[in-house]
Amino acid sequence: MSGGTKLDTRVIHAGEPRPRVAGAVTLPIFQSATFENPPGTDYHDLGYIRLSTTPNHVALHRKLADLEGGEAALVTASGMAAITTALMTVVHPGEHLLAQDCLYGGTHDFITREFARLQVDFDFVAGDDADSWAAHLKPNTRAIYVETMTNPLLAVADLPAVVEFARAHDLVSLIDNTFATPVNFRPLEHGFDLVLHSATKYLNGHSDLVAGVVVGAGQRVGRIKRALDLYGGALDPHACFLLQRGLKTLGLRMARHNANAQALAEMLSAHPAVARVHYPGLPDHPHHRRAADLFAGCGGVLSFELEDPGLAPGTIERLELMTNAPSLGGVETLITRPATTSHAGMAREDRERLGIGDGLIRIAVGIEHPDDLVRDLTQALP
Ligand code: PLP
């Protein structure tokens, strides 16, 4: 859309077909596996769901590319399909990847299990310690992979240094921007090459589908699309429709997620039963300054530790509004203990080394009224 148009307007109008299809104000669902080939067109023009070329895919790709400020976007059948297809397209057997430590569990497991099996070499690096990265560089290093904020401690890597390092060493820089969304941070504007999302979370926002997104330069996204065409991880048109609908309220939702998480983080910080709160919007978070410089808001995820970690399960059980469930990014507030969900597969020593103890509680704050969330948490805390 035109340069000055605000993101809250672009989420609604960008990428929508003009003229409208049969005048429909909302793009209908094209639930057709294949489309007629008019004379003069060839295989590359084919409309087919697995090739991500239905009208629902095309409109959604245009909207997502516009929101992240990229030339092209691609939707996939899950966040993991976006991540694995992008990584396998960028880094090949016999090459080497640098990846931030404490990545999302699925991404970490893909690298350590599948990349190891496919003979792709890798090293994990501390996102905060740019000076240590060069020591892990190899002649065959192809890419560096980070997340905008880590789960569940909300560490913010030195993102400008990642871009600088990638450029200096001719690496492709990839970032999982799920936790920030383009409302809070647009990595391509800061020089990242590829942006990935689990659209299952904030982009869709209603906890009712699983989807992924890749955004970047046209040629790069084209190569990833050709791999996706073969791996078969295309998104269904009905899910495209739901994601497109969800995106239209992204600006409003993120503003409330940001404000609600900040309110809960401040309330928890002042509570006598709470030992520590992890949220980059708080001045005592180790990456508060960096987050304030880079992000328009710190998103809806925070975590905290009780003075007595043994009281964590009872606290969760007493909650009335917040639901004990994994995932994040939906309108409803979810709460979990990462040691029993996202990080359950990890050995206790490894978890504790990363600062994820048995008593750590993560809240994926929804968009309910903040007063009700504060009241629910206050009555549940010891
Ligand atoms: N990236 C992040 C940061 C996530 O939190 C998740 C899922 O929790 C994923 C990727 C994977 O996404 P999906 O479950 O849509 O495959």
Tab-separated table of C-alpha atoms and ligand atoms in Angstrom:
chain	number	residue	atom	x	y	z
A	1	MET	CA	0.000	0.000	0.000
A	2	SER	CA	1.120	3.601	-0.290
A	3	GLY	CA	4.078	4.540	1.888
A	4	GLY	CA	2.341	6.604	4.567
A	5	THR	CA	-0.569	4.238	5.242
A	6	LYS	CA	-0.546	3.099	8.884
A	7	LEU	CA	-0.228	-0.561	9.842
A	8	ASP	CA	-3.693	-0.588	11.478
A	9	THR	CA	-5.142	0.327	8.078
A	10	ARG	CA	-2.857	-2.003	6.099
A	11	VAL	CA	-3.865	-5.069	8.121
A	12	ILE	CA	-7.377	-4.508	6.791
A	13	HIS	CA	-6.796	-3.340	3.209
A	14	ALA	CA	-3.343	-4.514	2.043
A	15	GLY	CA	-3.357	-7.359	-0.459
A	16	GLU	CA	-7.139	-7.504	-0.825
A	17	PRO	CA	-8.116	-8.157	-4.472
A	18	ARG	CA	-9.310	-5.180	-6.487
A	19	PRO	CA	-11.746	-5.299	-8.135
A	20	ARG	CA	-13.475	-7.296	-5.402
A	21	VAL	CA	-14.427	-10.850	-6.352
A	22	ALA	CA	-18.144	-10.680	-7.296
A	23	GLY	CA	-18.273	-7.521	-5.162
A	24	ALA	CA	-17.669	-9.516	-1.973
A	25	VAL	CA	-16.368	-7.207	0.790
A	26	THR	CA	-14.622	-10.193	2.370
A	27	LEU	CA	-12.612	-12.432	0.049
A	28	PRO	CA	-14.575	-15.724	-0.094
A	29	ILE	CA	-13.000	-19.138	0.478
A	30	PHE	CA	-11.924	-20.792	-2.776
A	31	GLN	CA	-12.223	-24.382	-1.619
A	32	SER	CA	-11.118	-25.833	-4.955
A	33	ALA	CA	-8.075	-28.077	-5.217
A	34	THR	CA	-7.436	-27.121	-8.837
A	35	PHE	CA	-8.356	-24.310	-11.228
A	36	GLU	CA	-9.018	-24.216	-14.967
A	37	ASN	CA	-6.020	-23.330	-17.157
A	38	PRO	CA	-7.174	-20.692	-19.675
A	39	PRO	CA	-5.563	-20.785	-23.154
A	40	GLY	CA	-2.096	-19.259	-23.267
A	41	THR	CA	-1.181	-20.057	-19.635
A	42	ASP	CA	1.330	-22.695	-18.554
A	43	TYR	CA	2.163	-24.848	-15.520
A	44	HIS	CA	3.590	-21.879	-13.611
A	45	ASP	CA	0.192	-20.160	-13.712
A	46	LEU	CA	-1.612	-23.222	-12.370
A	47	GLY	CA	-4.025	-22.703	-9.513
A	48	TYR	CA	-3.544	-25.659	-7.154
A	49	ILE	CA	-3.682	-25.766	-3.365
A	50	ARG	CA	-0.345	-27.561	-2.855
A	51	LEU	CA	1.370	-24.913	-5.012
A	52	SER	CA	-0.077	-22.160	-2.752
A	53	THR	CA	-1.572	-20.411	-5.791
A	54	THR	CA	-5.300	-20.187	-5.022
A	55	PRO	CA	-6.841	-16.693	-4.757
A	56	ASN	CA	-6.817	-17.106	-0.953
A	57	HIS	CA	-3.068	-17.777	-0.953
A	58	VAL	CA	-2.311	-14.945	-3.357
A	59	ALA	CA	-4.200	-12.313	-1.327
A	60	LEU	CA	-2.748	-13.524	1.972
A	61	HIS	CA	0.810	-13.517	0.601
A	62	ARG	CA	0.357	-9.926	-0.557
A	63	LYS	CA	-1.011	-8.808	2.815
A	64	LEU	CA	1.754	-10.507	4.826
A	65	ALA	CA	4.526	-9.181	2.548
A	66	ASP	CA	3.113	-5.681	2.975
A	67	LEU	CA	2.886	-5.928	6.775
A	68	GLU	CA	6.465	-7.182	7.228
A	69	GLY	CA	7.782	-4.841	4.513
A	70	GLY	CA	9.069	-7.675	2.283
A	71	GLU	CA	8.908	-8.299	-1.463
A	72	ALA	CA	7.216	-11.681	-1.080
A	73	ALA	CA	5.547	-13.880	1.515
A	74	LEU	CA	4.576	-17.537	1.710
A	75	VAL	CA	2.113	-19.227	4.044
A	76	THR	CA	2.709	-22.783	5.227
A	77	ALA	CA	0.785	-25.535	6.983
A	78	SER	CA	2.365	-24.694	10.382
A	79	GLY	CA	5.043	-22.538	11.944
A	80	MET	CA	7.326	-25.577	11.931
A	81	ALA	CA	6.715	-26.046	8.169
A	82	ALA	CA	7.868	-22.439	7.619
A	83	ILE	CA	10.936	-22.896	9.827
A	84	THR	CA	12.048	-26.288	8.533
A	85	THR	CA	11.427	-25.488	4.853
A	86	ALA	CA	13.285	-22.171	5.138
A	87	LEU	CA	16.219	-23.725	7.014
A	88	MET	CA	16.544	-26.652	4.616
A	89	THR	CA	16.476	-24.293	1.634
A	90	VAL	CA	19.135	-21.991	3.064
A	91	VAL	CA	21.544	-24.513	4.671
A	92	HIS	CA	22.515	-27.750	2.888
A	93	PRO	CA	24.263	-30.976	3.907
A	94	GLY	CA	27.963	-30.295	4.434
A	95	GLU	CA	27.260	-26.678	5.463
A	96	HIS	CA	27.058	-25.053	8.880
A	97	LEU	CA	24.408	-23.056	10.780
A	98	LEU	CA	24.806	-20.723	13.758
A	99	ALA	CA	21.674	-20.687	15.924
A	100	GLN	CA	20.753	-18.844	19.082
A	101	ASP	CA	20.613	-21.018	22.184
A	102	CYS	CA	17.195	-21.319	23.923
A	103	LEU	CA	15.188	-21.465	20.698
A	104	TYR	CA	11.575	-22.698	20.571
A	105	GLY	CA	11.711	-26.429	21.421
A	106	GLY	CA	10.532	-27.662	18.008
A	107	THR	CA	13.169	-25.594	16.201
A	108	HIS	CA	15.868	-26.715	18.627
A	109	ASP	CA	14.894	-30.363	18.166
A	110	PHE	CA	14.778	-30.014	14.374
A	111	ILE	CA	18.327	-28.653	14.347
A	112	THR	CA	19.762	-31.142	16.824
A	113	ARG	CA	17.973	-34.226	15.431
A	114	GLU	CA	17.168	-33.693	11.737
A	115	PHE	CA	20.100	-31.442	10.812
A	116	ALA	CA	22.429	-33.885	12.570
A	117	ARG	CA	20.890	-36.762	10.567
A	118	LEU	CA	21.115	-34.761	7.303
A	119	GLN	CA	24.800	-33.973	8.013
A	120	VAL	CA	24.184	-30.261	8.398
A	121	ASP	CA	26.625	-28.941	10.978
A	122	PHE	CA	25.501	-26.408	13.620
A	123	ASP	CA	26.598	-24.496	16.703
A	124	PHE	CA	24.468	-22.729	19.284
A	125	VAL	CA	25.558	-19.233	20.328
A	126	ALA	CA	24.524	-16.814	23.081
A	127	GLY	CA	22.263	-14.178	21.510
A	128	ASP	CA	23.537	-11.579	23.930
A	129	ASP	CA	27.259	-12.100	23.418
A	130	ALA	CA	28.108	-10.894	19.897
A	131	ASP	CA	31.850	-11.087	20.622
A	132	SER	CA	31.609	-14.873	21.047
A	133	TRP	CA	30.015	-15.586	17.639
A	134	ALA	CA	33.120	-15.281	15.447
A	135	ALA	CA	34.786	-18.143	17.355
A	136	HIS	CA	32.062	-20.491	16.029
A	137	LEU	CA	32.310	-19.329	12.433
A	138	LYS	CA	33.468	-21.937	9.874
A	139	PRO	CA	34.364	-21.589	6.182
A	140	ASN	CA	31.080	-23.386	5.364
A	141	THR	CA	28.820	-21.335	7.688
A	142	ARG	CA	25.798	-20.231	5.640
A	143	ALA	CA	23.281	-18.705	8.032
A	144	ILE	CA	22.511	-17.358	11.490
A	145	TYR	CA	19.112	-18.039	13.110
A	146	VAL	CA	17.574	-16.150	16.054
A	147	GLU	CA	14.204	-15.358	17.671
A	148	THR	CA	12.988	-11.826	18.400
A	149	MET	CA	12.274	-12.760	22.024
A	150	THR	CA	12.949	-16.135	23.591
A	151	ASN	CA	10.453	-18.339	25.367
A	152	PRO	CA	9.842	-18.268	28.348
A	153	LEU	CA	12.423	-15.779	29.715
A	154	LEU	CA	11.916	-13.146	27.000
A	155	ALA	CA	15.606	-12.610	26.294
A	156	VAL	CA	16.202	-10.169	23.437
A	157	ALA	CA	19.288	-11.062	21.399
A	158	ASP	CA	21.559	-8.302	20.128
A	159	LEU	CA	19.523	-8.116	16.906
A	160	PRO	CA	21.406	-5.222	15.231
A	161	ALA	CA	24.653	-7.144	15.880
A	162	VAL	CA	23.155	-10.279	14.260
A	163	VAL	CA	22.475	-8.301	11.058
A	164	GLU	CA	25.937	-6.709	11.106
A	165	PHE	CA	27.615	-10.084	11.707
A	166	ALA	CA	25.614	-11.770	8.927
A	167	ARG	CA	26.536	-9.026	6.458
A	168	ALA	CA	30.214	-9.042	7.428
A	169	HIS	CA	30.451	-12.818	6.921
A	170	ASP	CA	28.072	-13.232	3.988
A	171	LEU	CA	25.513	-15.246	5.980
A	172	VAL	CA	21.751	-15.387	5.517
A	173	SER	CA	20.051	-13.986	8.644
A	174	LEU	CA	16.784	-15.628	9.697
A	175	ILE	CA	14.547	-14.502	12.553
A	176	ASP	CA	11.451	-16.073	14.098
A	177	ASN	CA	9.320	-12.969	14.739
A	178	THR	CA	6.337	-14.833	16.243
A	179	PHE	CA	6.500	-13.148	19.663
A	180	ALA	CA	6.766	-9.579	18.314
A	181	THR	CA	4.635	-9.598	15.118
A	182	PRO	CA	5.109	-6.768	12.602
A	183	VAL	CA	3.188	-4.498	14.970
A	184	ASN	CA	6.020	-4.533	17.516
A	185	PHE	CA	9.064	-5.204	15.289
A	186	ARG	CA	9.707	-5.491	11.553
A	187	PRO	CA	13.039	-7.322	11.136
A	188	LEU	CA	13.403	-6.707	7.372
A	189	GLU	CA	13.545	-2.959	8.053
A	190	HIS	CA	16.522	-3.686	10.330
A	191	GLY	CA	18.343	-5.698	7.665
A	192	PHE	CA	17.301	-9.318	8.362
A	193	ASP	CA	17.007	-11.501	5.240
A	194	LEU	CA	14.134	-13.813	6.176
A	195	VAL	CA	11.315	-13.437	8.698
A	196	LEU	CA	9.452	-16.509	9.948
A	197	HIS	CA	6.285	-16.820	11.999
A	198	SER	CA	4.136	-19.326	13.697
A	199	ALA	CA	0.934	-17.665	12.457
A	200	THR	CA	-0.846	-20.045	14.835
A	201	LYS	CA	-0.109	-17.401	17.503
A	202	TYR	CA	-0.664	-13.635	17.256
A	203	LEU	CA	-1.038	-13.280	13.471
A	204	ASN	CA	-4.204	-15.363	13.552
A	205	GLY	CA	-4.929	-14.549	17.164
A	206	HIS	CA	-7.870	-16.843	17.894
A	207	SER	CA	-6.291	-20.218	18.772
A	208	ASP	CA	-8.279	-21.915	16.027
A	209	LEU	CA	-5.721	-22.829	13.365
A	210	VAL	CA	-2.099	-23.837	12.802
A	211	ALA	CA	-0.126	-21.945	10.126
A	212	GLY	CA	3.288	-20.494	9.331
A	213	VAL	CA	4.727	-17.607	7.333
A	214	VAL	CA	7.994	-16.807	5.521
A	215	VAL	CA	8.696	-13.248	4.307
A	216	GLY	CA	11.713	-11.813	2.468
A	217	ALA	CA	13.150	-10.931	-0.918
A	218	GLY	CA	11.284	-12.401	-3.899
A	219	GLN	CA	14.051	-14.759	-5.047
A	220	ARG	CA	14.698	-16.155	-1.579
A	221	VAL	CA	11.012	-16.733	-0.849
A	222	GLY	CA	10.631	-18.226	-4.356
A	223	ARG	CA	13.299	-20.840	-3.586
A	224	ILE	CA	11.569	-21.697	-0.297
A	225	LYS	CA	8.220	-21.914	-2.095
A	226	ARG	CA	9.605	-24.367	-4.646
A	227	ALA	CA	10.839	-26.551	-1.772
A	228	LEU	CA	7.456	-26.262	-0.025
A	229	ASP	CA	5.711	-27.298	-3.262
A	230	LEU	CA	7.700	-30.551	-3.076
A	231	TYR	CA	7.618	-31.120	0.696
A	232	GLY	CA	3.860	-30.612	0.521
A	233	GLY	CA	3.333	-28.313	3.519
A	234	ALA	CA	0.848	-25.906	1.886
A	235	LEU	CA	-1.866	-24.172	3.931
A	236	ASP	CA	-5.482	-25.058	3.175
A	237	PRO	CA	-7.677	-22.236	1.687
A	238	HIS	CA	-10.055	-22.377	4.640
A	239	ALA	CA	-7.150	-21.788	7.026
A	240	CYS	CA	-5.920	-19.001	4.678
A	241	PHE	CA	-9.348	-17.358	5.021
A	242	LEU	CA	-9.283	-17.604	8.822
A	243	LEU	CA	-5.733	-16.225	8.994
A	244	GLN	CA	-6.652	-13.326	6.695
A	245	ARG	CA	-9.643	-12.552	8.922
A	246	GLY	CA	-7.530	-12.763	12.080
A	247	LEU	CA	-4.884	-10.440	10.646
A	248	LYS	CA	-7.409	-7.632	10.220
A	249	THR	CA	-7.508	-7.062	14.001
A	250	LEU	CA	-3.768	-7.575	14.607
A	251	GLY	CA	-3.101	-3.901	15.382
A	252	LEU	CA	-5.897	-3.659	17.950
A	253	ARG	CA	-5.076	-7.004	19.518
A	254	MET	CA	-1.342	-6.358	19.862
A	255	ALA	CA	-1.962	-2.983	21.514
A	256	ARG	CA	-4.083	-4.757	24.165
A	257	HIS	CA	-1.657	-7.705	24.512
A	258	ASN	CA	1.191	-5.222	25.101
A	259	ALA	CA	-0.772	-3.201	27.666
A	260	ASN	CA	-2.188	-6.235	29.493
A	261	ALA	CA	1.200	-7.945	29.810
A	262	GLN	CA	2.780	-4.728	31.091
A	263	ALA	CA	-0.015	-4.355	33.688
A	264	LEU	CA	0.341	-7.956	34.891
A	265	ALA	CA	4.151	-7.720	34.960
A	266	GLU	CA	3.984	-4.591	37.117
A	267	MET	CA	1.400	-6.129	39.446
A	268	LEU	CA	3.480	-9.303	39.840
A	269	SER	CA	6.684	-7.316	40.485
A	270	ALA	CA	5.038	-5.608	43.438
A	271	HIS	CA	3.566	-8.829	44.917
A	272	PRO	CA	5.244	-10.200	48.071
A	273	ALA	CA	4.854	-13.875	47.003
A	274	VAL	CA	6.705	-13.265	43.705
A	275	ALA	CA	10.496	-13.577	43.555
A	276	ARG	CA	11.140	-12.542	39.928
A	277	VAL	CA	9.277	-11.395	36.847
A	278	HIS	CA	10.648	-11.776	33.313
A	279	TYR	CA	9.222	-9.169	30.915
A	280	PRO	CA	11.303	-6.823	28.735
A	281	GLY	CA	8.853	-3.994	29.433
A	282	LEU	CA	10.075	-3.900	33.064
A	283	PRO	CA	13.090	-1.654	33.755
A	284	ASP	CA	14.887	-4.458	35.653
A	285	HIS	CA	14.772	-6.927	32.720
A	286	PRO	CA	18.375	-7.407	31.468
A	287	HIS	CA	17.347	-6.426	27.904
A	288	HIS	CA	14.895	-3.650	28.766
A	289	ARG	CA	16.984	-0.920	27.085
A	290	ARG	CA	17.416	-2.935	23.881
A	291	ALA	CA	13.709	-3.812	23.756
A	292	ALA	CA	12.729	-0.173	24.314
A	293	ASP	CA	15.039	0.925	21.477
A	294	LEU	CA	13.901	-1.728	18.994
A	295	PHE	CA	10.282	-2.618	19.751
A	296	ALA	CA	7.004	-0.679	19.687
A	297	GLY	CA	5.788	-2.999	22.479
A	298	CYS	CA	6.986	-6.115	24.283
A	299	GLY	CA	4.127	-8.459	23.382
A	300	GLY	CA	1.866	-10.608	25.508
A	301	VAL	CA	4.161	-13.244	27.021
A	302	LEU	CA	5.727	-12.947	30.471
A	303	SER	CA	6.960	-15.378	33.072
A	304	PHE	CA	7.524	-15.267	36.828
A	305	GLU	CA	8.866	-17.252	39.753
A	306	LEU	CA	7.256	-17.544	43.179
A	307	GLU	CA	9.297	-17.174	46.399
A	308	ASP	CA	8.193	-20.767	47.105
A	309	PRO	CA	8.357	-22.652	43.755
A	310	GLY	CA	6.377	-25.544	45.284
A	311	LEU	CA	3.284	-23.324	45.339
A	312	ALA	CA	3.234	-22.880	41.530
A	313	PRO	CA	0.862	-25.801	40.693
A	314	GLY	CA	-1.699	-24.683	43.331
A	315	THR	CA	-1.583	-21.102	42.050
A	316	ILE	CA	-2.439	-22.265	38.530
A	317	GLU	CA	-5.254	-24.493	39.829
A	318	ARG	CA	-6.910	-21.600	41.690
A	319	LEU	CA	-7.196	-19.417	38.555
A	320	GLU	CA	-10.713	-18.920	37.251
A	321	LEU	CA	-10.259	-16.898	34.028
A	322	MET	CA	-6.841	-18.032	32.879
A	323	THR	CA	-6.685	-21.475	31.274
A	324	ASN	CA	-3.904	-23.966	31.952
A	325	ALA	CA	-2.866	-24.678	28.337
A	326	PRO	CA	0.213	-24.393	26.140
A	327	SER	CA	0.539	-22.041	23.122
A	328	LEU	CA	0.110	-18.280	23.030
A	329	GLY	CA	-1.111	-15.382	20.932
A	330	GLY	CA	-4.867	-15.970	21.233
A	331	VAL	CA	-7.476	-13.605	22.632
A	332	GLU	CA	-7.778	-15.695	25.803
A	333	THR	CA	-5.126	-15.789	28.554
A	334	LEU	CA	-3.274	-19.095	28.866
A	335	ILE	CA	-0.927	-20.124	31.655
A	336	THR	CA	1.588	-22.972	31.912
A	337	ARG	CA	4.635	-24.206	33.758
A	338	PRO	CA	7.240	-24.557	30.948
A	339	ALA	CA	8.966	-27.369	32.891
A	340	THR	CA	5.842	-29.496	32.323
A	341	THR	CA	4.974	-28.305	28.779
A	342	SER	CA	7.280	-26.562	26.259
A	343	HIS	CA	10.490	-27.645	28.023
A	344	ALA	CA	9.324	-31.002	29.430
A	345	GLY	CA	11.545	-32.913	26.983
A	346	MET	CA	14.706	-31.287	28.332
A	347	ALA	CA	16.883	-32.764	31.102
A	348	ARG	CA	16.329	-30.949	34.428
A	349	GLU	CA	19.999	-29.781	34.637
A	350	ASP	CA	19.785	-28.295	31.107
A	351	ARG	CA	16.529	-26.564	31.926
A	352	GLU	CA	17.837	-25.143	35.174
A	353	ARG	CA	21.039	-23.967	33.490
A	354	LEU	CA	18.818	-21.912	31.157
A	355	GLY	CA	16.922	-20.498	34.160
A	356	ILE	CA	13.752	-22.563	33.666
A	357	GLY	CA	13.047	-24.071	37.083
A	358	ASP	CA	10.082	-26.261	38.070
A	359	GLY	CA	8.378	-23.245	39.669
A	360	LEU	CA	8.599	-20.919	36.658
A	361	ILE	CA	5.120	-19.907	35.443
A	362	ARG	CA	4.511	-18.487	31.944
A	363	ILE	CA	1.477	-16.374	31.110
A	364	ALA	CA	0.414	-15.834	27.481
A	365	VAL	CA	-1.726	-12.805	28.210
A	366	GLY	CA	-4.913	-12.431	26.175
A	367	ILE	CA	-6.997	-9.343	25.436
A	368	GLU	CA	-9.505	-9.544	28.299
A	369	HIS	CA	-9.946	-6.418	30.453
A	370	PRO	CA	-6.752	-5.963	32.510
A	371	ASP	CA	-8.708	-5.409	35.755
A	372	ASP	CA	-10.225	-8.893	35.468
A	373	LEU	CA	-6.846	-10.508	34.766
A	374	VAL	CA	-5.216	-8.719	37.715
A	375	ARG	CA	-8.118	-9.753	39.983
A	376	ASP	CA	-7.923	-13.402	38.886
A	377	LEU	CA	-4.171	-13.593	39.420
A	378	THR	CA	-4.348	-11.775	42.765
A	379	GLN	CA	-6.913	-14.231	44.195
A	380	ALA	CA	-4.851	-17.207	42.967
A	381	LEU	CA	-1.409	-16.130	44.248
A	382	PRO	CA	-0.302	-17.462	47.665
B	1	PLP	N1	8.101	-20.496	16.812
B	1	PLP	C1	7.693	-20.146	18.036
B	1	PLP	C2	8.338	-18.975	18.712
B	1	PLP	C3	6.683	-20.865	18.683
B	1	PLP	O1	6.287	-20.503	19.908
B	1	PLP	C4	6.096	-21.979	18.019
B	1	PLP	C5	5.042	-22.798	18.654
B	1	PLP	O2	4.785	-22.728	19.828
B	1	PLP	C6	6.565	-22.321	16.750
B	1	PLP	C7	7.544	-21.546	16.165
B	1	PLP	C8	5.996	-23.501	16.000
B	1	PLP	O3	4.778	-23.128	15.449
B	1	PLP	P1	3.597	-24.153	15.043
B	1	PLP	O4	3.103	-24.796	16.291
B	1	PLP	O5	2.621	-23.250	14.355
B	1	PLP	O6	4.210	-25.151	14.109
